[in-house]
PDB file of C-alpha atoms and ligand atoms in Angstrom:
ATOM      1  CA  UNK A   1     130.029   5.899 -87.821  1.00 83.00           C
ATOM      2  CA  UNK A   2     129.714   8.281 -90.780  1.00 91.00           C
ATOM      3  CA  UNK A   3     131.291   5.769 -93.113  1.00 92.00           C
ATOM      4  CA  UNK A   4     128.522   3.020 -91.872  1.00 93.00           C
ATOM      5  CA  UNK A   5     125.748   5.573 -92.363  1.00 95.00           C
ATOM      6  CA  UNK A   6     127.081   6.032 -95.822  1.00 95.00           C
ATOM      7  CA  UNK A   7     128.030   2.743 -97.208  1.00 94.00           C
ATOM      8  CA  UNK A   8     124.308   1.568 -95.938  1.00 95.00           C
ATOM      9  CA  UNK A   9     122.730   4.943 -98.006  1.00 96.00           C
ATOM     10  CA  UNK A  10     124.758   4.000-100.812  1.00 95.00           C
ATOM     11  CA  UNK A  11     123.489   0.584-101.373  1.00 95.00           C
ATOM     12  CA  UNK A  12     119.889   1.454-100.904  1.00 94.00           C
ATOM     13  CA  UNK A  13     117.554   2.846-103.568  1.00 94.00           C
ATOM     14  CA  UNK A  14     118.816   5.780-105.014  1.00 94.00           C
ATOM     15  CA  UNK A  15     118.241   9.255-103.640  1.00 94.00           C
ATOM     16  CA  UNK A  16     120.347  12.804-105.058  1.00 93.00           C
ATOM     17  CA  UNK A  17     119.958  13.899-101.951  1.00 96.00           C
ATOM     18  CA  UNK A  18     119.412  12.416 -98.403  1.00 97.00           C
ATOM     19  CA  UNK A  19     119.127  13.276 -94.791  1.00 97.00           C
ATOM     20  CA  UNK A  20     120.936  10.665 -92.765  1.00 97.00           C
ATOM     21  CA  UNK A  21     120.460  11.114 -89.145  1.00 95.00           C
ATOM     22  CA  UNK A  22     123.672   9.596 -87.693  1.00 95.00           C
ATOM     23  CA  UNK A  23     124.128   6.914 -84.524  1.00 92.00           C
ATOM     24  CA  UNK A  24     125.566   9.893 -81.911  1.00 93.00           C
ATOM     25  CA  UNK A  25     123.152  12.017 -83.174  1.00 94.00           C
ATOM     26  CA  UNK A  26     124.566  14.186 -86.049  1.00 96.00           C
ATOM     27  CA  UNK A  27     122.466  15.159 -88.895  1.00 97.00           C
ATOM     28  CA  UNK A  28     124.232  15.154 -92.123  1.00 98.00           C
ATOM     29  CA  UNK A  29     123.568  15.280 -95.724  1.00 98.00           C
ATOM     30  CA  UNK A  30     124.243  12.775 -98.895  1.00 98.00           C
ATOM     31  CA  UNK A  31     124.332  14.024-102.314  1.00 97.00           C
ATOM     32  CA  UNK A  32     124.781  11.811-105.130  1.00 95.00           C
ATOM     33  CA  UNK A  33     125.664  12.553-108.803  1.00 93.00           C
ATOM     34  CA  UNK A  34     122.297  13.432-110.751  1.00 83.00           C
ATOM     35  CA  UNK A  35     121.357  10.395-112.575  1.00 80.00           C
ATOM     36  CA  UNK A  36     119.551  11.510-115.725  1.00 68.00           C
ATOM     37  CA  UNK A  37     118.812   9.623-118.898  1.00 66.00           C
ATOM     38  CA  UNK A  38     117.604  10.893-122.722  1.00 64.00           C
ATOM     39  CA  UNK A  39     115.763  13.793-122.696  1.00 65.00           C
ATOM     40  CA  UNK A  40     116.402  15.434-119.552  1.00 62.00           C
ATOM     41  CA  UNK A  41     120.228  15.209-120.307  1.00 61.00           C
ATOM     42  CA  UNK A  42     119.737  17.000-122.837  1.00 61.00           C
ATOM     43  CA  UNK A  43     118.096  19.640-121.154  1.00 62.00           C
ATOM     44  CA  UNK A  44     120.100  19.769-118.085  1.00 60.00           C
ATOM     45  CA  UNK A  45     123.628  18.947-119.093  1.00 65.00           C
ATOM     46  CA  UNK A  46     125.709  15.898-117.712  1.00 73.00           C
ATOM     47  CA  UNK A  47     124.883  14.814-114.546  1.00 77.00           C
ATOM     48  CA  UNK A  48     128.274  14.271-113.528  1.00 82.00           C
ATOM     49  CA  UNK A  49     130.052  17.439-114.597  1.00 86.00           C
ATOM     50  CA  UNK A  50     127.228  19.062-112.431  1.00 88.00           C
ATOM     51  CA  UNK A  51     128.338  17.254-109.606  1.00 92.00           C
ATOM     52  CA  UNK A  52     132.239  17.404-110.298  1.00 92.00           C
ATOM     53  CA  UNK A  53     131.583  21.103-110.748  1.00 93.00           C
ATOM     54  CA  UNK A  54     129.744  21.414-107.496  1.00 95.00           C
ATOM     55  CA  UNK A  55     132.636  19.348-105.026  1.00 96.00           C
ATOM     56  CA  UNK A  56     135.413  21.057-106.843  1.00 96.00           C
ATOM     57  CA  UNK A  57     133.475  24.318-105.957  1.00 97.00           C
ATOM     58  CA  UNK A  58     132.994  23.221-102.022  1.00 98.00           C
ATOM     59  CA  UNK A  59     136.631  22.611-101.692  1.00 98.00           C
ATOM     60  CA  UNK A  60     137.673  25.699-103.268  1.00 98.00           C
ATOM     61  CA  UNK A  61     135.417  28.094-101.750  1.00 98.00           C
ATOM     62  CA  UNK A  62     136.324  26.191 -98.697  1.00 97.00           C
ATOM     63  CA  UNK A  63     140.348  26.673 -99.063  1.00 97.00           C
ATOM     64  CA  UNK A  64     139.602  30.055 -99.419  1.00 97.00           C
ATOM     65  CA  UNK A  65     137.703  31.015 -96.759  1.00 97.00           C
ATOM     66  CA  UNK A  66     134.504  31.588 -97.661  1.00 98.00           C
ATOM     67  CA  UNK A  67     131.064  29.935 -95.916  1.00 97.00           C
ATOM     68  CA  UNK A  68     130.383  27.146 -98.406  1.00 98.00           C
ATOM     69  CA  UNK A  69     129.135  23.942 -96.837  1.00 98.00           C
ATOM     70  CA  UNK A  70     132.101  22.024 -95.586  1.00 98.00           C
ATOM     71  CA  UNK A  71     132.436  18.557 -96.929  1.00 98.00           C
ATOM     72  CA  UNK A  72     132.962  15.415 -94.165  1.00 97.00           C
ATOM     73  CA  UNK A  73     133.847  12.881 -96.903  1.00 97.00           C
ATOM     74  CA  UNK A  74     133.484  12.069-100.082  1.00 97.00           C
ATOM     75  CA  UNK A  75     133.729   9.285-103.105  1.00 95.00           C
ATOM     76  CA  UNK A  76     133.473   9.566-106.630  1.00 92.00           C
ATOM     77  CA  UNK A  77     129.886  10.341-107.159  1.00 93.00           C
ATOM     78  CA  UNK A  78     128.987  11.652-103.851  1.00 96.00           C
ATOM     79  CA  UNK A  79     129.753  13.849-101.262  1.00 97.00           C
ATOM     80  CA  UNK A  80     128.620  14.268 -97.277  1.00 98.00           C
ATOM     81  CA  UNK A  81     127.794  17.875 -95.435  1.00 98.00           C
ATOM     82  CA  UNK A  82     126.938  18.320 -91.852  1.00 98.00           C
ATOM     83  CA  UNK A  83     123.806  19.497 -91.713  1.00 98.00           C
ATOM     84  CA  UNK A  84     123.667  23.540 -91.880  1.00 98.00           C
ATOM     85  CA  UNK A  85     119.802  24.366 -90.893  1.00 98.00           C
ATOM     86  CA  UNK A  86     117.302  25.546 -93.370  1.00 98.00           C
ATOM     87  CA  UNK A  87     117.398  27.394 -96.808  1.00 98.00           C
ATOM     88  CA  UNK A  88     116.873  31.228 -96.596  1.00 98.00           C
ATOM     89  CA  UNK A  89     113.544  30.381 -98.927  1.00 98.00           C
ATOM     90  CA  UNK A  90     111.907  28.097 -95.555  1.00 98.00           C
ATOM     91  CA  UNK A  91     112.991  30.710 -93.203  1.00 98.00           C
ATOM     92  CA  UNK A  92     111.562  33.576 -95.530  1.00 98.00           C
ATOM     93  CA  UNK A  93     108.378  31.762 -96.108  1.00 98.00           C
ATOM     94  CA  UNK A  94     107.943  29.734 -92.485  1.00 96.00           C
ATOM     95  CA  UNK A  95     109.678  31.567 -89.241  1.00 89.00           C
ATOM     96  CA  UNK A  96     109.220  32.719 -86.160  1.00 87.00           C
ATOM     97  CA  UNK A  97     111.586  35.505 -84.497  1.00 92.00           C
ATOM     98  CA  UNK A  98     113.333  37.893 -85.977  1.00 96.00           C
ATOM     99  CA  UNK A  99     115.269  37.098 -89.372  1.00 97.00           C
ATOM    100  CA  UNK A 100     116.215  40.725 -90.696  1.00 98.00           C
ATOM    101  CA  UNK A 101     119.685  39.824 -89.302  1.00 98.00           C
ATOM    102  CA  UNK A 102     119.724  36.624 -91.320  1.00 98.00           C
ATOM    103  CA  UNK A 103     119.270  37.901 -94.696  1.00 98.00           C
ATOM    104  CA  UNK A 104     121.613  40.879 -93.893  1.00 98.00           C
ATOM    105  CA  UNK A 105     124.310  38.276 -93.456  1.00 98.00           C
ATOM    106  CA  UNK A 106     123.499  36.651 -96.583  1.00 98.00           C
ATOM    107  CA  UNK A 107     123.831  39.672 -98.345  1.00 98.00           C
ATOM    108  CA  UNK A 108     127.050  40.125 -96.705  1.00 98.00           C
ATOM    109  CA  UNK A 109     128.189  36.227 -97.775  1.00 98.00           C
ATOM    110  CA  UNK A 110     127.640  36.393-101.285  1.00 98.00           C
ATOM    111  CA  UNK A 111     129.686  39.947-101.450  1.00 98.00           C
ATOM    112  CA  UNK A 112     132.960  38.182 -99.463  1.00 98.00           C
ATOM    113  CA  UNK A 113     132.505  35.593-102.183  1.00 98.00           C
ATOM    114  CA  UNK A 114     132.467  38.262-104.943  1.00 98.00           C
ATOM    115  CA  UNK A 115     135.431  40.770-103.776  1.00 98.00           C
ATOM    116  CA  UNK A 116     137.400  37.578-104.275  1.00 98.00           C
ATOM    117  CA  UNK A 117     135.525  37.660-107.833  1.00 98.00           C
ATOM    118  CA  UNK A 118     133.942  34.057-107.845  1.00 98.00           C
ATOM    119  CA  UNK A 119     130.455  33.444-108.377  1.00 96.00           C
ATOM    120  CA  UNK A 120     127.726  31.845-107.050  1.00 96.00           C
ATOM    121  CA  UNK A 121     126.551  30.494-110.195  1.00 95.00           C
ATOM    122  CA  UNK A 122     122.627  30.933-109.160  1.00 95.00           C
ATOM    123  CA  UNK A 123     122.714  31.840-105.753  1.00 97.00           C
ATOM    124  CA  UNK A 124     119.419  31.413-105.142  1.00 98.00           C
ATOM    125  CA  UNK A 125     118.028  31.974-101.447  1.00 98.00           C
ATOM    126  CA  UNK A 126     117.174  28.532-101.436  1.00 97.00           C
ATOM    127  CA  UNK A 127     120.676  27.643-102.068  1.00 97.00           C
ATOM    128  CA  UNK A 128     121.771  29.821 -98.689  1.00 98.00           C
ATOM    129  CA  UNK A 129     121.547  27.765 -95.412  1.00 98.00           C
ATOM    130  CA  UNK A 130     121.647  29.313 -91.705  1.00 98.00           C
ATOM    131  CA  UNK A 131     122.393  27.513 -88.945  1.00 97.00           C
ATOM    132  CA  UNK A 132     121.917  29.820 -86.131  1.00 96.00           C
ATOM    133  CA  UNK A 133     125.254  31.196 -86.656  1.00 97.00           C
ATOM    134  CA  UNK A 134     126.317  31.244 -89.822  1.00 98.00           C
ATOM    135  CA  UNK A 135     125.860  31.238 -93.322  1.00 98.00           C
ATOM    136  CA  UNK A 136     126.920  28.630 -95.684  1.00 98.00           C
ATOM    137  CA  UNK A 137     126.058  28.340 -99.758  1.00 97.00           C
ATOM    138  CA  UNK A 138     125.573  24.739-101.175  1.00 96.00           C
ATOM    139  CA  UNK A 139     124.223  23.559-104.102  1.00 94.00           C
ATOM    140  CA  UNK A 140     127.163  24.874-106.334  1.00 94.00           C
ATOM    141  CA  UNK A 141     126.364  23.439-109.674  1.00 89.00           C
ATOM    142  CA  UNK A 142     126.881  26.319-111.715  1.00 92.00           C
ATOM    143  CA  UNK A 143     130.102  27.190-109.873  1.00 95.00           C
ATOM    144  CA  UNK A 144     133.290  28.160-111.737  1.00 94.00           C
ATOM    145  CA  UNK A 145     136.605  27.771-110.847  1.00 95.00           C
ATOM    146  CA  UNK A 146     137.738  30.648-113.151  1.00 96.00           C
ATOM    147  CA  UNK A 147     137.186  34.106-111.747  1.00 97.00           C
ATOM    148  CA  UNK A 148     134.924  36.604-112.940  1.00 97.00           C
ATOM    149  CA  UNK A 149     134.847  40.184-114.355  1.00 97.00           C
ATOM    150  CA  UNK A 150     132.657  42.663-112.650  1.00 97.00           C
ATOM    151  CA  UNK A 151     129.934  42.359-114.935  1.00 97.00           C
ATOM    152  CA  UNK A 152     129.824  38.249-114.402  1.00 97.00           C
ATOM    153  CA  UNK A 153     129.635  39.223-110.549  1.00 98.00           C
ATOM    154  CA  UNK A 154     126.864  41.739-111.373  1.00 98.00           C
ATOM    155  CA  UNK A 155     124.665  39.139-112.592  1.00 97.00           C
ATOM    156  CA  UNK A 156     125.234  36.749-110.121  1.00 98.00           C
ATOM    157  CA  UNK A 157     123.761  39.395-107.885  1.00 98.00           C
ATOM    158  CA  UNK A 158     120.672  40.289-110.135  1.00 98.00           C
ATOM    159  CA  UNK A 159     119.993  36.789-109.571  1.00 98.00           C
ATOM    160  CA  UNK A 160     120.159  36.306-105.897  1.00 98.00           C
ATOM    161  CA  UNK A 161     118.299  40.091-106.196  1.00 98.00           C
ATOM    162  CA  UNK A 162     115.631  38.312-108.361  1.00 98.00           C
ATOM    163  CA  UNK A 163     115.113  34.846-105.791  1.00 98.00           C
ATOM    164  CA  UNK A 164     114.787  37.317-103.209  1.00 98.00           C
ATOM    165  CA  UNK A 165     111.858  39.153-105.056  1.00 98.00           C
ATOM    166  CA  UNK A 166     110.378  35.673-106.060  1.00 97.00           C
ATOM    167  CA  UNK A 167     110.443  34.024-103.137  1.00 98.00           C
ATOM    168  CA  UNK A 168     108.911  37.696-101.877  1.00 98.00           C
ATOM    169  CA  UNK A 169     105.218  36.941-103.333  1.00 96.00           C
ATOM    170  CA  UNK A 170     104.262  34.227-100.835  1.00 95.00           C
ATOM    171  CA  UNK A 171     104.943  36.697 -97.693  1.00 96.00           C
ATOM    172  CA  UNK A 172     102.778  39.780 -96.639  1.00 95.00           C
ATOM    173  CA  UNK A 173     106.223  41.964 -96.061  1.00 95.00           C
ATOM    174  CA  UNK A 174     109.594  40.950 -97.972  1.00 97.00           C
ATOM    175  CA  UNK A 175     110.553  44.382 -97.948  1.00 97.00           C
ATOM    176  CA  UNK A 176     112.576  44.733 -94.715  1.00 97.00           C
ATOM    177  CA  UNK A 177     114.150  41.109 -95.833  1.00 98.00           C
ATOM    178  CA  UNK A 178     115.158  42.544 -99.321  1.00 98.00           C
ATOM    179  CA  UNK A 179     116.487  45.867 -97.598  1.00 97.00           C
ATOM    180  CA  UNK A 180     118.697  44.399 -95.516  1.00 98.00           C
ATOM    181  CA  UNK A 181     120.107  41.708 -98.005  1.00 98.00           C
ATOM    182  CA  UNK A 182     120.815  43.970-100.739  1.00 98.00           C
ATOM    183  CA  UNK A 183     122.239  47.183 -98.300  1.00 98.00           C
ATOM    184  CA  UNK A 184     124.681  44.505 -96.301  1.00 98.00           C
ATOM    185  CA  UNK A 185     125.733  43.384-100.028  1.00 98.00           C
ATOM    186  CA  UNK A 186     126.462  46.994-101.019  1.00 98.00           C
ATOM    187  CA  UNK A 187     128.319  48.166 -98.209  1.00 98.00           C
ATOM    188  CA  UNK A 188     130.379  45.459 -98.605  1.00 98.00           C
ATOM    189  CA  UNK A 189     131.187  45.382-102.565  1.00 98.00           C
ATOM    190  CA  UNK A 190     129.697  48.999-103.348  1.00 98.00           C
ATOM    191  CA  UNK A 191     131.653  48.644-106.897  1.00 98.00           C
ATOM    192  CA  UNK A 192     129.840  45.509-108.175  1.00 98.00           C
ATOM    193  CA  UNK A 193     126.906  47.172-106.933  1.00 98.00           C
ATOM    194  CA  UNK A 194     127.140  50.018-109.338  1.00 98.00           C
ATOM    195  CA  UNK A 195     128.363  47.617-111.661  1.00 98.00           C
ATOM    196  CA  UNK A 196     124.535  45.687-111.944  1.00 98.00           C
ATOM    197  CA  UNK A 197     122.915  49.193-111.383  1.00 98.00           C
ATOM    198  CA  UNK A 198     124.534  49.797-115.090  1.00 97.00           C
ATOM    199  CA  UNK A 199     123.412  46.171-116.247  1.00 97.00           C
ATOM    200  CA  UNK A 200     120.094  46.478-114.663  1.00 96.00           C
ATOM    201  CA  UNK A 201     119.839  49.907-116.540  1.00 95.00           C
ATOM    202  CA  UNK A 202     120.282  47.711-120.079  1.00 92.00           C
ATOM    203  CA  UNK A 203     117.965  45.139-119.113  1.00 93.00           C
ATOM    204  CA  UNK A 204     115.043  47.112-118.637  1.00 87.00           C
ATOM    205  CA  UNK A 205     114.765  46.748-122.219  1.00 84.00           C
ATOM    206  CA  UNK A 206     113.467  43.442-121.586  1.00 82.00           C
ATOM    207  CA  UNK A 207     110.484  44.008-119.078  1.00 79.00           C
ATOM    208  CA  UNK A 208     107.854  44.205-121.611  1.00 79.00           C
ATOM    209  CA  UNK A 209     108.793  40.609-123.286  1.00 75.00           C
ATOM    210  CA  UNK A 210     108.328  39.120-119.297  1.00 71.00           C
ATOM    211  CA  UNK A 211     104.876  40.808-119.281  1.00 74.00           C
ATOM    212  CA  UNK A 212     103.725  38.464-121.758  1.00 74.00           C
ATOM    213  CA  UNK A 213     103.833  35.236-119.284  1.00 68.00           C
ATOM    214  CA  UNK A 214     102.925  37.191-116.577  1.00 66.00           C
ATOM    215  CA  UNK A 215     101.417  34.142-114.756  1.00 74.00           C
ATOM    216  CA  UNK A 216     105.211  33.219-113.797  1.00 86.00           C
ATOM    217  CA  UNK A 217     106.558  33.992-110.351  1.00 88.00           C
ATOM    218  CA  UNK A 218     109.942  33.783-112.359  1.00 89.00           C
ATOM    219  CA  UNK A 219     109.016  36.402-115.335  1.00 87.00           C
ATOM    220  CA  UNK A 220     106.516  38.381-112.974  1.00 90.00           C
ATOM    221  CA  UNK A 221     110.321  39.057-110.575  1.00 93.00           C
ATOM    222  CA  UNK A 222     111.818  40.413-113.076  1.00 92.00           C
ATOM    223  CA  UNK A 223     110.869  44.523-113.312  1.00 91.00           C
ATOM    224  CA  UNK A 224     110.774  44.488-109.230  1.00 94.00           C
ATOM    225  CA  UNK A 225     114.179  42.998-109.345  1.00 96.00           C
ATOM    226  CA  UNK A 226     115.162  45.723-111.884  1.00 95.00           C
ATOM    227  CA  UNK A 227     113.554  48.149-110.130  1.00 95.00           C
ATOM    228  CA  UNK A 228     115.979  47.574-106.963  1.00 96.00           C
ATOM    229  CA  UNK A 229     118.962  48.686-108.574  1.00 97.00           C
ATOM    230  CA  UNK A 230     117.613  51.818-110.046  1.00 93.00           C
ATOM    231  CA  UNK A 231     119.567  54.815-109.747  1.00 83.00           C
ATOM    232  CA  UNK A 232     116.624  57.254-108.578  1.00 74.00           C
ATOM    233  CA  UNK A 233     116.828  55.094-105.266  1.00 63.00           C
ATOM    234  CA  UNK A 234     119.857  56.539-104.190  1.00 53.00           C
TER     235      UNK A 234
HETATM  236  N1  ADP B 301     124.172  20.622 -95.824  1.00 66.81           N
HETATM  237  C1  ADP B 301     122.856  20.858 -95.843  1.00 66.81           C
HETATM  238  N2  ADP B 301     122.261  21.388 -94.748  1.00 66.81           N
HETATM  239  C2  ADP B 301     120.928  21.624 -94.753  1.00 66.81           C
HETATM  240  N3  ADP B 301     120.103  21.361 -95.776  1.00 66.81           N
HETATM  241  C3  ADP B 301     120.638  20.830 -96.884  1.00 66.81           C
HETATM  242  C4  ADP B 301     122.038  20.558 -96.989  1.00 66.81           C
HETATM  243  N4  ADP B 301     122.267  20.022 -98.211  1.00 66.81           N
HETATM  244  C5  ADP B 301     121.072  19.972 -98.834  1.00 66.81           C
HETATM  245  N5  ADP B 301     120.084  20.449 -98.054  1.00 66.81           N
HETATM  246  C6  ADP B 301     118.644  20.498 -98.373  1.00 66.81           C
HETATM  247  O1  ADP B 301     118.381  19.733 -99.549  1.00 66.81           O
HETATM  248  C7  ADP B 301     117.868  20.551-100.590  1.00 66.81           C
HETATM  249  C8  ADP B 301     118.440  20.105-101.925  1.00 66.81           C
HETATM  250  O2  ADP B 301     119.854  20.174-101.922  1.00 66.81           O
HETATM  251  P1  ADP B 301     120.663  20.928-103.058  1.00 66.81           P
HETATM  252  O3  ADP B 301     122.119  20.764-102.787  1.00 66.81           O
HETATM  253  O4  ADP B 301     120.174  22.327-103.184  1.00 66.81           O
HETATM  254  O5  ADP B 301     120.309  20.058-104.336  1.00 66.81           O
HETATM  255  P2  ADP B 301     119.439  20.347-105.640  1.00 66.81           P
HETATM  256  O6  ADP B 301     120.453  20.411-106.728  1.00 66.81           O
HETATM  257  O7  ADP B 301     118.555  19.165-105.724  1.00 66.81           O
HETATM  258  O8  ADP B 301     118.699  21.639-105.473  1.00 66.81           O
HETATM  259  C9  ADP B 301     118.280  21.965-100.193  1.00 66.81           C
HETATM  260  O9  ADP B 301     117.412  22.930-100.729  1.00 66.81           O
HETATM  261  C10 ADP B 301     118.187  21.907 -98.685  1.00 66.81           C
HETATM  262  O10 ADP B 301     116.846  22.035 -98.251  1.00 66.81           O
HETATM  263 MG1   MG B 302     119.143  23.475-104.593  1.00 66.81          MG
END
């Protein structure tokens, strides 16, 4: 059934990534190697390492235990997922109920991941799916197979630190989102935490250079993002 869903996807018009809503039901997802051409390989790197990277990531991650979205088959430039409910970014910017409890398990995700020192790569909150349950990471691209120091861990947090504050803009109160993301995250790994308190510290260096395109929701995150790992918090 899966296989028929696929091979049909496959030979239609090409999509990187597509919904197929299966015969019994099921929801899962395609994603096909990136197919890019000229310029925009240039500027985002080979398609197919991407996509190499990202499988080889799922399957590791998955071997080891940790939530990253489990993959139902596979061929040489593409790979299926069940479908594992929306991104942290829709739930942040479109919910109803309570989602403290969501984000607080994110938080506490992306520390399992790094006490077994691999990173994310950019783990983005729009690269963190819930599914009622659980949390799952996909959308490894940037993953590595090679473990990381403490200060490569660090930064992998600033980041998801930093999509949290992005995302943040569009809603009236992030705050209690943020709070429990990055406390679950500490409790958990409290030694990378200190570890991008002391690399936050360096980068503040930088916050007057992101003034200058302040129009960015990007550039405009980053002294907020700093300012969450400052040592006066406590
Ligand atoms: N297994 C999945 N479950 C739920 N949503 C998914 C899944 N895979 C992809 N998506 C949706 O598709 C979007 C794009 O997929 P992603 O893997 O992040 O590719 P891209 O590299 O294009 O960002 C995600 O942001 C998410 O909304
Ligand atoms: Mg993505």
């Amino acid at each position: 059934m899966l296989g028929a869903a696929v091979d049909a996807a496959l030979t239609g018009p090409y999509h990187r990534i597509m919904a197929l809503n299966l015969a019994d039901g099921r929801k899962v997802w395609l994603k096909r190697a990136e197919r890019l051409t000229g310029r925009m390989r240039l500027q985002k790197g080979d398609g197919a390492k991407g996509f190499a990277r990202e499988r080889d990531g799922l399957h590791i991650l998955g071997q080891a235990g940790l939530p990253a979205a489990p993959i139902l088959a596979e061929g040489p430039d593409w790979f299926v997922t069940p479908d594992l409910g929306p991104t942290l970014r829709h739930l942040m910017w479109d919910h109803s109920g309570d989602i403290v409890p969501v984000f607080a398990a994110a938080g506490t995700a992306l520390a399992r991941l790094h006490l077994q020192s691999y990173r994310h790569g950019r783990p983005a909150i729009r690269d963190f799916c819930w599914n009622g349950a659980d949390i799952h990471f996909i959308d490894l691209e940037r993953f590595s197979p090679v473990k990381s120091d403490p200060r490569g861990l660090a930064l992998d947090l600033l980041m998801f630190a930093h999509s949290l504050v992005a995302d943040g803009f569009r809603v009236p109160d992030p705050v209690p989102l943020h709070n429990a993301a990055l406390t679950a995250y500490r409790d958990l790994a409290p030694g990378i935490w200190a570890q991008a308190q002391t690399t936050a510290a360096w980068l503040r260096w930088l916050t007057p250079i992101t003034r200058l395109k302040s129009g960015s929701r990007d550039f405009r995150a980053f002294g907020p993002t700093l300012g969450l790992f400052s040592r006066d918090r406590g």
